Coordinates of C-alpha atoms and ligand atoms in Angstrom, one line a residue:
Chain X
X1355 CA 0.7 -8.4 31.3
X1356 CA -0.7 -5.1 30.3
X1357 CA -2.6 -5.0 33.9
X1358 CA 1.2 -5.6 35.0
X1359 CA 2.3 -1.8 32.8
X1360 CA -0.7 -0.3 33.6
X1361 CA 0.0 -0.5 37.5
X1362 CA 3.7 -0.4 36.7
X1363 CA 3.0 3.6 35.3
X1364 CA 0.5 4.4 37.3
X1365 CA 3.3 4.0 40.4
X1366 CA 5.5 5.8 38.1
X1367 CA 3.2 8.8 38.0
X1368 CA 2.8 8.7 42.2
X1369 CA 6.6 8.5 42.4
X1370 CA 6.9 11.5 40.4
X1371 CA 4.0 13.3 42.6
X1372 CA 5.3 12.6 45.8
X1373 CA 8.8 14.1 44.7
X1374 CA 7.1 16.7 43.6
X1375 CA 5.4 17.5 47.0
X1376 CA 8.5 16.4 48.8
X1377 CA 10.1 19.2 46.6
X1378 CA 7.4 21.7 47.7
X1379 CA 6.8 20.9 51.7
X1380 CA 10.6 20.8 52.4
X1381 CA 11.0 24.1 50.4
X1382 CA 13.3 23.0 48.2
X1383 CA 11.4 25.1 45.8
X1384 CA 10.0 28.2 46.6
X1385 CA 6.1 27.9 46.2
X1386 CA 5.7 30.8 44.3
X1387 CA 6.8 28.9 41.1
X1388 CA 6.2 25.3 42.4
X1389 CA 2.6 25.0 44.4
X1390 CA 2.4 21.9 46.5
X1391 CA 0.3 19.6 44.4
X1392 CA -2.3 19.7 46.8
X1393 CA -2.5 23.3 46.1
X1394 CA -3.0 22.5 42.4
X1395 CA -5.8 19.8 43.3
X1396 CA -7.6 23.2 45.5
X1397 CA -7.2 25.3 42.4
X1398 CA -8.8 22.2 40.2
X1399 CA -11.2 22.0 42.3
X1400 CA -12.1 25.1 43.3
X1401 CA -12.3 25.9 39.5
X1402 CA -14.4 22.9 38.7
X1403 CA -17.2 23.6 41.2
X1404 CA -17.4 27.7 40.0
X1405 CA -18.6 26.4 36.9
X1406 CA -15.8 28.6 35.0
X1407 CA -13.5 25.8 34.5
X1408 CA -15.2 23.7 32.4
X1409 CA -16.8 26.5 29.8
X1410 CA -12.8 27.5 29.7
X1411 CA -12.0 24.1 29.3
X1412 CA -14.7 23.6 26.9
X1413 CA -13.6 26.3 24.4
X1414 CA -10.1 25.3 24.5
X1415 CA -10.5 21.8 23.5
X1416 CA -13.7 23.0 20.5
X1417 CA -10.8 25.4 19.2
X1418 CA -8.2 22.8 18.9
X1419 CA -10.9 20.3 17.8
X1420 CA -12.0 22.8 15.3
X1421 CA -8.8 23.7 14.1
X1422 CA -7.3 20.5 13.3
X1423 CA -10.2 19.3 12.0
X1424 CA -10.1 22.0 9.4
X1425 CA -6.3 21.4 8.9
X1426 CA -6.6 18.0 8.9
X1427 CA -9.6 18.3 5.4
X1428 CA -7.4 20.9 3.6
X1429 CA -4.1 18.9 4.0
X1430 CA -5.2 16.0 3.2
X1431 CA -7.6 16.6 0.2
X1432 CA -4.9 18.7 -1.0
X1433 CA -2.0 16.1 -0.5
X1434 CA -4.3 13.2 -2.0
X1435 CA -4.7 16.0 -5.0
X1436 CA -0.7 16.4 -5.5
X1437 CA -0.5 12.8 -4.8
X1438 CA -2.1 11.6 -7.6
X1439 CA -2.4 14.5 -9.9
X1440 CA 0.9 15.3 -11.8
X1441 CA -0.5 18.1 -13.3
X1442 CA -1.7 19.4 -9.4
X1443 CA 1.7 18.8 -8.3
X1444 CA 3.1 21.3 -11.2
X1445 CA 1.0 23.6 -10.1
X1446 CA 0.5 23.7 -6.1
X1447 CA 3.8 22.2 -5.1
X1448 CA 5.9 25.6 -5.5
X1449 CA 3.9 27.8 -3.8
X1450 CA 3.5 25.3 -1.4
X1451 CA 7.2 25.3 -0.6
X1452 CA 7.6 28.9 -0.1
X1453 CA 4.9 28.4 2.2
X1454 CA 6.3 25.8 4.4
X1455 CA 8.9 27.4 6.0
X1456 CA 7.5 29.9 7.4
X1457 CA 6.9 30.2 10.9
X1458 CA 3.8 30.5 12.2
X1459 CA 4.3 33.2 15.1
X1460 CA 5.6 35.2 11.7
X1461 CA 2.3 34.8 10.2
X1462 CA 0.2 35.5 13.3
X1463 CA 0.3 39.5 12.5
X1464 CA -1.3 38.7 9.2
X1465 CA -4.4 36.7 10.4
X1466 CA -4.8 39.3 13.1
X1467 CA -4.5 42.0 10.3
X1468 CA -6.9 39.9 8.8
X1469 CA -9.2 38.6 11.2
X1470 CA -8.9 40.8 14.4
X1471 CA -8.7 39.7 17.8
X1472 CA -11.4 37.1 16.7
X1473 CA -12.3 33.5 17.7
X1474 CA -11.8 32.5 13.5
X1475 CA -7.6 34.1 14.1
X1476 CA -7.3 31.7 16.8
X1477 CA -8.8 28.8 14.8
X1478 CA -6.7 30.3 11.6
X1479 CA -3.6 30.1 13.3
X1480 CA -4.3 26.7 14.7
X1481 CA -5.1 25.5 11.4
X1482 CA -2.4 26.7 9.6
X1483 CA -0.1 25.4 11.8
X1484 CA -1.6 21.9 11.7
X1485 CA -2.1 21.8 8.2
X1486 CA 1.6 21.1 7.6
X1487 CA 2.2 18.1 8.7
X1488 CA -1.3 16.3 7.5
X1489 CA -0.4 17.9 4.0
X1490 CA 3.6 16.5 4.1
X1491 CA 2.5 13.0 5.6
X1492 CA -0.4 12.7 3.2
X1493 CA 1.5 13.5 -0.4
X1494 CA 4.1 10.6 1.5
X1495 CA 1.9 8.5 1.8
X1496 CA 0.5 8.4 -2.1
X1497 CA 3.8 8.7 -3.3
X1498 CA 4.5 5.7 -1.4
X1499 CA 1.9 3.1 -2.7
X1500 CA 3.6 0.1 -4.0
X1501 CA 3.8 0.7 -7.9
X1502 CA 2.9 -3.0 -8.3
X1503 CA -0.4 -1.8 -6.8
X1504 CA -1.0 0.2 -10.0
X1505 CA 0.0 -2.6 -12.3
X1506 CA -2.5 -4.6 -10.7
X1507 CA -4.9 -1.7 -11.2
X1508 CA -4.0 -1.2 -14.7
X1509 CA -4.5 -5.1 -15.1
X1510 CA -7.4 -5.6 -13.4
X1511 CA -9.1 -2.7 -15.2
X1512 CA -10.0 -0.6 -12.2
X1513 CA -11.0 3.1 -13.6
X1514 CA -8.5 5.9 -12.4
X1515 CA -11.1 6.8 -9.4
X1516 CA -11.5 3.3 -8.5
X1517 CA -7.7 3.1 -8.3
X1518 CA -7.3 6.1 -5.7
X1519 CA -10.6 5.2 -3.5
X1520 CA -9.6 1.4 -3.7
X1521 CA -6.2 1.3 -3.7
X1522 CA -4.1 4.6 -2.9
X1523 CA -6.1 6.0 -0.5
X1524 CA -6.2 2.9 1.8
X1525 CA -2.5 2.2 1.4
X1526 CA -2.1 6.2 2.2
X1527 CA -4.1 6.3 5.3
X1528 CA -1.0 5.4 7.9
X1529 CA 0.8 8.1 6.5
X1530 CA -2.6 10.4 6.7
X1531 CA -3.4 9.4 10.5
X1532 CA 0.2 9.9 11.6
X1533 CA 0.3 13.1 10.0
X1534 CA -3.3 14.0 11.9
X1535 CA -1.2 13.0 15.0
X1536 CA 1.4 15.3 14.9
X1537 CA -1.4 18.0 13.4
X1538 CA -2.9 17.5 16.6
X1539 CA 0.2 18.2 18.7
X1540 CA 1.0 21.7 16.9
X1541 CA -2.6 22.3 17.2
X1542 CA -2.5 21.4 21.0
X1543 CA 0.3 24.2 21.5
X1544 CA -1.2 26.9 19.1
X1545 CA -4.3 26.9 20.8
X1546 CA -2.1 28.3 23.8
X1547 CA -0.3 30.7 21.4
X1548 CA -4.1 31.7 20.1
X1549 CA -5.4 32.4 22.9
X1550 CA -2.8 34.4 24.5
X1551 CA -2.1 36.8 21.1
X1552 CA -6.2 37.1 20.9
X1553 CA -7.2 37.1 24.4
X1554 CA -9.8 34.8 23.6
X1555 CA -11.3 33.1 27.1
X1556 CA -9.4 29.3 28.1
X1557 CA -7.0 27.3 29.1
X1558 CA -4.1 28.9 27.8
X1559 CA -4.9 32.8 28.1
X1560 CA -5.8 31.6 31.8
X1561 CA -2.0 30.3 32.0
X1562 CA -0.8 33.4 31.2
X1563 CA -3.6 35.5 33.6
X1564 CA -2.7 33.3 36.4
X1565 CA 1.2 33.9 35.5
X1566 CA 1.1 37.8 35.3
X1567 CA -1.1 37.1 38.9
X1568 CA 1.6 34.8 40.5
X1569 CA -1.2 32.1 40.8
X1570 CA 0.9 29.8 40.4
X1571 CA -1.5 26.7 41.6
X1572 CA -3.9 28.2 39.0
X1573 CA -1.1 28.2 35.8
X1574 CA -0.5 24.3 37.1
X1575 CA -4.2 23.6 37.0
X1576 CA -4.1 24.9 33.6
X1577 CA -1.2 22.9 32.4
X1578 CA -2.6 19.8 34.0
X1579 CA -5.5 20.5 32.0
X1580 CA -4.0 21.0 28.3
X1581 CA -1.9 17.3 29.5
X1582 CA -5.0 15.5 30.4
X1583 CA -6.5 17.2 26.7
X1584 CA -3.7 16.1 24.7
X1585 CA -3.7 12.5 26.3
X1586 CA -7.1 12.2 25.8
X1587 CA -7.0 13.5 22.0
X1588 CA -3.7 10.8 21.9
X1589 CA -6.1 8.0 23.0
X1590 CA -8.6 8.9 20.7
X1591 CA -6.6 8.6 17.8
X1592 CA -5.1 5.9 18.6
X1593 CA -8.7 4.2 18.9
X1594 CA -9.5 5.7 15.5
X1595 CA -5.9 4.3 14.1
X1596 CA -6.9 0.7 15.3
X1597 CA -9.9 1.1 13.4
X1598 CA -9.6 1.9 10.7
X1599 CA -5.8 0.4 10.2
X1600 CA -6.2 -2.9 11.5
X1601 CA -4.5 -4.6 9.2
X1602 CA -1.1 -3.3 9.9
Chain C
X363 CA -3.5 -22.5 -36.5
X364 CA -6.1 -20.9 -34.1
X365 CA -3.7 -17.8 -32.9
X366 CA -4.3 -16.1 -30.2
X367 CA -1.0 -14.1 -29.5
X368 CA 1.6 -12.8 -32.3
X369 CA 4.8 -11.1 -31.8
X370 CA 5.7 -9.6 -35.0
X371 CA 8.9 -8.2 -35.3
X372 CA 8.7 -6.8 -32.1
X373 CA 11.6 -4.8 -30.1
X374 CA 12.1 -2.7 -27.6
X375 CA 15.3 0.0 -26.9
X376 CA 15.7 2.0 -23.7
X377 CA 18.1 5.1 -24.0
X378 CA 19.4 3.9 -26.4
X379 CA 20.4 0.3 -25.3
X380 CA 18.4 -2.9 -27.4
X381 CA 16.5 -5.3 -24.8
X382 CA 14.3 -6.8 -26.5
X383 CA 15.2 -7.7 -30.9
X384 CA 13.1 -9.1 -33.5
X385 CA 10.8 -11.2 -31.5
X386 CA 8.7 -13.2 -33.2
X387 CA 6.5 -16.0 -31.4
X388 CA 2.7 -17.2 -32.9
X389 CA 1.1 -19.0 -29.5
X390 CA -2.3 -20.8 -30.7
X391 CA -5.5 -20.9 -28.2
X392 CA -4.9 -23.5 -25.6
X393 CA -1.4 -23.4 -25.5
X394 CA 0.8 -23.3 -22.9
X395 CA 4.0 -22.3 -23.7
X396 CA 7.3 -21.9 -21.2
X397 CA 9.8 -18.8 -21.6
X398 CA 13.2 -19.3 -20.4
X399 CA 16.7 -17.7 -20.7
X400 CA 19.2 -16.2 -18.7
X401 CA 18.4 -13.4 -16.3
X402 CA 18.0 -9.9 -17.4
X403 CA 17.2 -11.5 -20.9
X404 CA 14.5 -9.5 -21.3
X405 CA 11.7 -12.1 -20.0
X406 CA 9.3 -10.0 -17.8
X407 CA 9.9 -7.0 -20.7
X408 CA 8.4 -9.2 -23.0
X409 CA 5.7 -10.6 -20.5
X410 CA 4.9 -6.3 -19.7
X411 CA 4.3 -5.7 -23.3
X412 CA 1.7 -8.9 -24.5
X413 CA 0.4 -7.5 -21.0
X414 CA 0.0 -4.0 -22.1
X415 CA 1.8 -2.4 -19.4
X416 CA 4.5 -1.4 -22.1
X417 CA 4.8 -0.7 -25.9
X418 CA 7.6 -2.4 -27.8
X419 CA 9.8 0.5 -29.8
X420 CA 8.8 -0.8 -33.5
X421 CA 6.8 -4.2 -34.5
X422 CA 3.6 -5.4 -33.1
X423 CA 1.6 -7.4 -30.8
X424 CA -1.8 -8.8 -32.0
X425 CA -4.0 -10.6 -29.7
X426 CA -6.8 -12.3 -31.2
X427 CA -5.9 -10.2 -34.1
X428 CA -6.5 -6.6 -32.5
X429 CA -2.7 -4.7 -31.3
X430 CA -2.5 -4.8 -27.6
X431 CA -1.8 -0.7 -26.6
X432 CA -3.2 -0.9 -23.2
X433 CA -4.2 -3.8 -20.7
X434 CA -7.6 -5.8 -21.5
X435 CA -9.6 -7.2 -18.8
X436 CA -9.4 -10.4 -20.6
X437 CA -5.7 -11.1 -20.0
X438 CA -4.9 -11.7 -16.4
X439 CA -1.1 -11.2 -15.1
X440 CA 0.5 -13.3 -11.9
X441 CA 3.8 -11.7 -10.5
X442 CA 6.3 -13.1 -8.7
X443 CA 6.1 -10.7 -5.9
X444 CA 2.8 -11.8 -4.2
X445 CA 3.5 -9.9 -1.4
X446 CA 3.3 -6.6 -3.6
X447 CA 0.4 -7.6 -5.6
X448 CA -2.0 -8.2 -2.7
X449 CA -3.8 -5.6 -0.6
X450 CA -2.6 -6.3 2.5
X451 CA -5.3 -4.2 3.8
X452 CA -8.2 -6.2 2.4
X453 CA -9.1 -10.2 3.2
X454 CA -8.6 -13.1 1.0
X455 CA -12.2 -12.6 0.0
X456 CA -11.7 -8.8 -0.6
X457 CA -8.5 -9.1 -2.9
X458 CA -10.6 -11.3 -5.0
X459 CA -14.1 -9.0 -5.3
X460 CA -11.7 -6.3 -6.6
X461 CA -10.8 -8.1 -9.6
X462 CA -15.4 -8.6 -9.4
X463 CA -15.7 -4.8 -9.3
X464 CA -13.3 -4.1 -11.6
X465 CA -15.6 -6.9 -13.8
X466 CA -18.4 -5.1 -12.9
X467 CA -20.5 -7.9 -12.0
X468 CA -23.0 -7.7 -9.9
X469 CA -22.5 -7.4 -6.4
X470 CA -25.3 -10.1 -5.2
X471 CA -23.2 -11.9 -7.2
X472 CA -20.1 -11.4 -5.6
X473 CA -20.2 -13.6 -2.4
X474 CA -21.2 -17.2 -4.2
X475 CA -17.8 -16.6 -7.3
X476 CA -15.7 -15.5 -4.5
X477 CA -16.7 -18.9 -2.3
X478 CA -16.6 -20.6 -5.9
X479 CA -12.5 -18.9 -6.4
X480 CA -11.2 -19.5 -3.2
X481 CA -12.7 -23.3 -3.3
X482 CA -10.8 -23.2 -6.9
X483 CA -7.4 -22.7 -5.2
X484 CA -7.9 -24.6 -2.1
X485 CA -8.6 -21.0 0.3
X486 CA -11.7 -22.5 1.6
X487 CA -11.3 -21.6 4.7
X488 CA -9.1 -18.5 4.4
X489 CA -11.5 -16.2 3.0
X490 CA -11.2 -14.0 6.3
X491 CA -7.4 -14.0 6.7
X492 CA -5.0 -11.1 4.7
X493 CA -2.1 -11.7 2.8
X494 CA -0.3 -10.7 5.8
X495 CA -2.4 -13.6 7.7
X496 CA -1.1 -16.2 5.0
X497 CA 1.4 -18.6 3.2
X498 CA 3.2 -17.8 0.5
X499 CA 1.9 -20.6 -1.6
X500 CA -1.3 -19.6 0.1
X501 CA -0.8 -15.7 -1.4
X502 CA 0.3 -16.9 -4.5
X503 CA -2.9 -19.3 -4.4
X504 CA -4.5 -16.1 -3.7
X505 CA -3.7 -14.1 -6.5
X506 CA -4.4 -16.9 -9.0
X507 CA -7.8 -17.0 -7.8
X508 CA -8.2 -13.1 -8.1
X509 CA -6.9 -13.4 -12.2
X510 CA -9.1 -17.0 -12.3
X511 CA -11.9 -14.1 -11.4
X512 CA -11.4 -12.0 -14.6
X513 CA -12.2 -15.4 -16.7
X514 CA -9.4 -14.5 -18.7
X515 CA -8.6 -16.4 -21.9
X516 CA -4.8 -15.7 -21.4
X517 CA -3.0 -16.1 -18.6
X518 CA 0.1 -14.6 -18.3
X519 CA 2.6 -15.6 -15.2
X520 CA 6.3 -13.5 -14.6
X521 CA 8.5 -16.4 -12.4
X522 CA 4.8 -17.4 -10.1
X523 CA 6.7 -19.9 -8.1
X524 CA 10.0 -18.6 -8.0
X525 CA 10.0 -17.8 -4.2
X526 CA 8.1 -20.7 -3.1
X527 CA 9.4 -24.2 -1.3
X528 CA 10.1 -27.0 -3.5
X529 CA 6.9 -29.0 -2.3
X530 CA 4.4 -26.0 -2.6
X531 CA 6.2 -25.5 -6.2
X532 CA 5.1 -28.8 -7.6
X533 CA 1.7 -28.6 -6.1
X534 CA 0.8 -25.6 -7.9
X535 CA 2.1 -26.3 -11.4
X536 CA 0.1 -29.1 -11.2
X537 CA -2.6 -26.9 -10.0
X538 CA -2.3 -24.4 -12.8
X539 CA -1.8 -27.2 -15.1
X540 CA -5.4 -28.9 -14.2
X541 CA -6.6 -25.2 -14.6
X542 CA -5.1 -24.7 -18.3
X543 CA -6.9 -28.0 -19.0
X544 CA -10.2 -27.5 -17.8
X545 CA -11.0 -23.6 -19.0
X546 CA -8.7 -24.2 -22.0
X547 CA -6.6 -20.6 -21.2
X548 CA -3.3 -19.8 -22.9
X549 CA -0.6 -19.9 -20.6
X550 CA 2.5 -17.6 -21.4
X551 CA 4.7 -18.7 -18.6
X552 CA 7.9 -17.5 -17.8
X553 CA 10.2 -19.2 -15.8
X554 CA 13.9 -19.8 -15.0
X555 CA 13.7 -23.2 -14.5
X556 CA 14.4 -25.2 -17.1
X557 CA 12.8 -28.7 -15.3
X558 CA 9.6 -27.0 -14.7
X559 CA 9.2 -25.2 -18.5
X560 CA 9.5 -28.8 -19.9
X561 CA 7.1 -29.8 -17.6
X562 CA 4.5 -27.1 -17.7
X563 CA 5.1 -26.2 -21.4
X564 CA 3.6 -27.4 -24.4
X565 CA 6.3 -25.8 -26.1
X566 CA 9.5 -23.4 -24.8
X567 CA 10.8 -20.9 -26.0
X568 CA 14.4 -20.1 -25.5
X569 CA 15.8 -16.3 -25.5
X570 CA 19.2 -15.5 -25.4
X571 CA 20.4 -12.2 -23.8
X572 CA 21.7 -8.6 -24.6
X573 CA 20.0 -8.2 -26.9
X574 CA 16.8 -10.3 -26.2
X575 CA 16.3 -12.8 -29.5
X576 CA 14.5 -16.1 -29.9
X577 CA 16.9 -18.2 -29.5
X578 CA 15.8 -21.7 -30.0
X579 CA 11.9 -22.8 -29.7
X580 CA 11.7 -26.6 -28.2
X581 CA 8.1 -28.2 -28.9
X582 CA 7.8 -30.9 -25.9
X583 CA 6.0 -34.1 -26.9
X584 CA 5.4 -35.2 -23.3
X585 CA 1.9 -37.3 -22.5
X586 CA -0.9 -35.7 -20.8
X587 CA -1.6 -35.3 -18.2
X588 CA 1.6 -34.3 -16.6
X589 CA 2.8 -36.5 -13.2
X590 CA 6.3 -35.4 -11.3
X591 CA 6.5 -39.0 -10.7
X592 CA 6.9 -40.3 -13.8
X593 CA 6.9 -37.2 -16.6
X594 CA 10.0 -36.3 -14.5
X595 CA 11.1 -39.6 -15.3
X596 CA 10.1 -39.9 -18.8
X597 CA 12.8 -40.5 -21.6
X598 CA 11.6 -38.2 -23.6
X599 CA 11.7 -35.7 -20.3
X600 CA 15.4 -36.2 -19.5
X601 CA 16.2 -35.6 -23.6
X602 CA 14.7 -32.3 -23.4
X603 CA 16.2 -31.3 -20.5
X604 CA 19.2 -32.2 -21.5
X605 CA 19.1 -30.4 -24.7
X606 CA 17.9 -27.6 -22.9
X607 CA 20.5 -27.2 -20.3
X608 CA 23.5 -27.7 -22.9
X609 CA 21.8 -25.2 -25.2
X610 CA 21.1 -22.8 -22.5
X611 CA 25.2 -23.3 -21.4
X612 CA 26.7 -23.0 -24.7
X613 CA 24.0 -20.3 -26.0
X614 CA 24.9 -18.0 -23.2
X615 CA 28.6 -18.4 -24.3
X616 CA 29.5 -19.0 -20.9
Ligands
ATP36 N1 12.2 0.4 -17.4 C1 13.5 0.0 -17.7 N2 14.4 0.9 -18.0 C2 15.6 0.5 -18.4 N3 16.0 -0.7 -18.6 C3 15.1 -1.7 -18.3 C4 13.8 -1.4 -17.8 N4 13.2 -2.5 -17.6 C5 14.0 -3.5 -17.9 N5 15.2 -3.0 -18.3 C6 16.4 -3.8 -18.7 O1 15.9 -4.7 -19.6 C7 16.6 -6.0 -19.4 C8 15.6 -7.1 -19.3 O2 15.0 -7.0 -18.0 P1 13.9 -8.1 -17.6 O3 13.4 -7.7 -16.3 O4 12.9 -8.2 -18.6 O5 14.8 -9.4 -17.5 P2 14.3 -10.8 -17.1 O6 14.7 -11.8 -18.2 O7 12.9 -10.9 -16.6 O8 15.3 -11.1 -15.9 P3 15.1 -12.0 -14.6 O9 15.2 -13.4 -15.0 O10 16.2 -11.6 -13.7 O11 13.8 -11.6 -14.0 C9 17.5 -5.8 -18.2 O12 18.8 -5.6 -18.7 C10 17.0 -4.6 -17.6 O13 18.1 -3.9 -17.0
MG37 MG1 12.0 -11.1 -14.7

């Protein structure tokens, strides 16, 4: 069956490419803004075997990895600390809110007022981004543990760190790993953002190089790229999800 | 008397509104004794405070003549809702060793009382499945084993077989009945079923509702050990019952 799905969207995908080149050899689009695929596969290539693809590629995916990583330790040590603290929760959660609405791309001034035009701003602006929804997801997920849980807890005679390592935390970590997911999205399209406000060397100031150059076969090779990195990252989660959630 | 629980003039008011009046109940060791009354009498309130999980507004609850003001590890609690009181996330086997580490025994220890438990309660051979994995009789099963692993001298259960099939019912009263027998626990059992509290109890108590009161206490002079064959069928059975389900009619003043 899923051998069945697996071929099923792989023919999907070589539908959608042969439109695509279809689209391009019968110039139904002009190829200044649509290269031929096979155009993108010469820029791939080409970019592979100079050796300056891959450091690019490289730095792109550290800074995301980076990034969320760092997001994903603040928001949810944080969250857990509202989640179970009352007293935290007096005490972060109003700042936090003003906090939360803000838009990154307002911040962005501020880290490079900050930071400069440095590798940490990138990783800053990444993080903060991500941070959000690890933090939101995490303090949902211990608000959400089955108060029966406790009562057990309480009746068992577990101490109060037992009780969050044994029992919150676990019943938390769905909420926590969805909330990594979507941190790993925003940090997927910052790293773009980053790159471009800082000029920092990838993927996604090379999208904008190869934009302002009308390389267009060189901005698809890029975009190709940050897919194939977010599909990868996608995987890997999920991989981590089933292990460490395979009860659900 | 050997007492083991008191209610003294215990009550309890929310905002304002009495649930629980006046209660006053002596259980000696060994005892099993059956709580019934109408819903929203006030049943599980009184269950939460012997538990610890709540403090009565005025009067007191002494067990083994010390007031109860917080749980004690001694004093194990089934609920209804096995499917809450489980980890789902953790085995049969897992639910269990947290009662263990909450005992603090020994973990070299652990693997031989948890094969010990889940032989207790007939989980044999689900020691690898979760809760999500199992029965409900078989959860229920479960979580007896986990408050069997506390060796508690009281054992207090809210409803335990109120969601479970008529067949898997009667099994495990007799189940926890053989258990009451051989470690000698107080059961404080509440139920709202009258049939089963005369055949569990060595004595029920009757409340009567808004505001929760003692309303009539019933000692039941059955022979042990119980049999639903024939305790069911016992004269002295179908009197109780009787005199329990007219009381329970004309005390609710419905
Ligand atoms: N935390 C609470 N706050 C306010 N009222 C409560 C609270 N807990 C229980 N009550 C009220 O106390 C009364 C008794 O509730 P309780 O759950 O003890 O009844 P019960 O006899 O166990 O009923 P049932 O047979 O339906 O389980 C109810 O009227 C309920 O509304
Ligand atoms: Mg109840």
């Amino acid at each position: 069956m899923r051998a069945i799905w697996f071929f099923a969207s792989l023919a999907f995908t070589a539908c959608l490419i042969g439109l695509w080149q279809l689209a391009s050899a019968t110039g139904l689009a002009s190829p200044i803004f649509l290269p031929a695929p096979t155009r993108v596969l010469d820029a791939l290539v080409a970019g592979f075997s100079s050796g300056a693809m891959p450091a690019k590629l490289g730095a792109t995916t550290a800074r995301v990895f980076v990034g969320w990583a760092l997001a994903s330790l603040l928001g949810v040590a944080l969250g857990a600390l509202i989640g179970v603290s009352q007293r935290a929760r007096i005490y972060i959660a109003p700042s936090l809110e003003f906090l939360r609405p803000l838009p990154v791309s307002a911040l962005v001034p501020i880290f490079i007022g900050l930071l400069g035009y440095s590798e940490q701003m990138v990783l800053a602006v990444i993080a903060f981004g991500a941070f959000w929804p690890c933090l939101l997801s995490t303090i949902h997920g211990f608000s959400a543990v089955e108060p029966r849980l406790y009562e057990v807890s309480k009746v068992l005679g577990l101490s109060r760190w037992s009780m969050i390592r044994k029992i919150a935390l676990p019943s938390a970590l769905p909420d926590i790993i969805a909330g990594m997911r979507v941190g790993l999205t925003v940090s997927l399209i910052l790293v773009v953002v980053g790159e471009i406000l800082g000029s920092r060397e990838g993927i996604g100031y090379d999208i904008l190089l190869a934009q302002r150059a009308f390389k267009s076969p060189d901005l698809f090779a890029g975009i190709i790229l940050l897919g194939l990195v977010g599909y990868a990252s996608a995987i890997a989660i999920d991989w981590l999800e089933s292990r460490l959630v395979r009860w659900r | 008397m050997d007492r083991v629980i008191q209610f003294s003039n215990v009550s309890l008011a929310i905002g304002g509104r009495h649930i629980l009046d006046d209660i006053n109940i002596d259980i000696a060791r060994g005892e099993f004794v059956a709580i019934v009354g109408p819903s929203g009498c006030g049943k599980t309130t009184l269950l939460r405070l012997l538990a610890g999980l709540a403090a009565p507004s005025s009067g007191e609850i002494l067990l083994d003549g010390t007031p109860v003001r917080a749980p004690r590890q001694d004093v194990a609690v089934v609920f209804q809702d096995y499917g809450k009181a489980l980890l789902p996330w953790r085995t049969a086997s897992g639910n269990i060793a947290l009662a263990l580490e909450a005992m603090n025994v020994p973990r070299d220890q652990w693997p031989a009382r948890i094969a010990e438990l889940l032989a207790t309660m007939g989980l044999e051979r689900d020691g690898d499945k979760r809760p999500g994995e199992m029965s409900g009789g078989m959860q229920q099963r479960l979580q007896i084993a986990r408050c069997l692993a506390q060796q508690p001298g009281v054992l207090l259960m809210d409803e335990p077989f109120g969601a479970l099939d008529a067949i898997t019912r009667q099994l495990l009263q007799d189940e926890v009945l053989a258990l009451a027998e051989r470690t000698g626990m107080t059961v404080f059992f509440v139920t709202h079923d009258l049939e089963e509290a005369i055949y569990l109890g060595n004595r029920v108590v009757a409340l009567n509702a808004s505001p929760g009161r003692v309303a009539r206490t019933f000692p039941i002079d059955l022979p042990h050990p119980r049999d639903q064959l024939s305790t069911r069928e016992h004269p002295t059975f179908l009197e109780l019952r009787h005199d329990l389900f007219s009381f329970i009619k004309g005390g609710t003043g419905k």
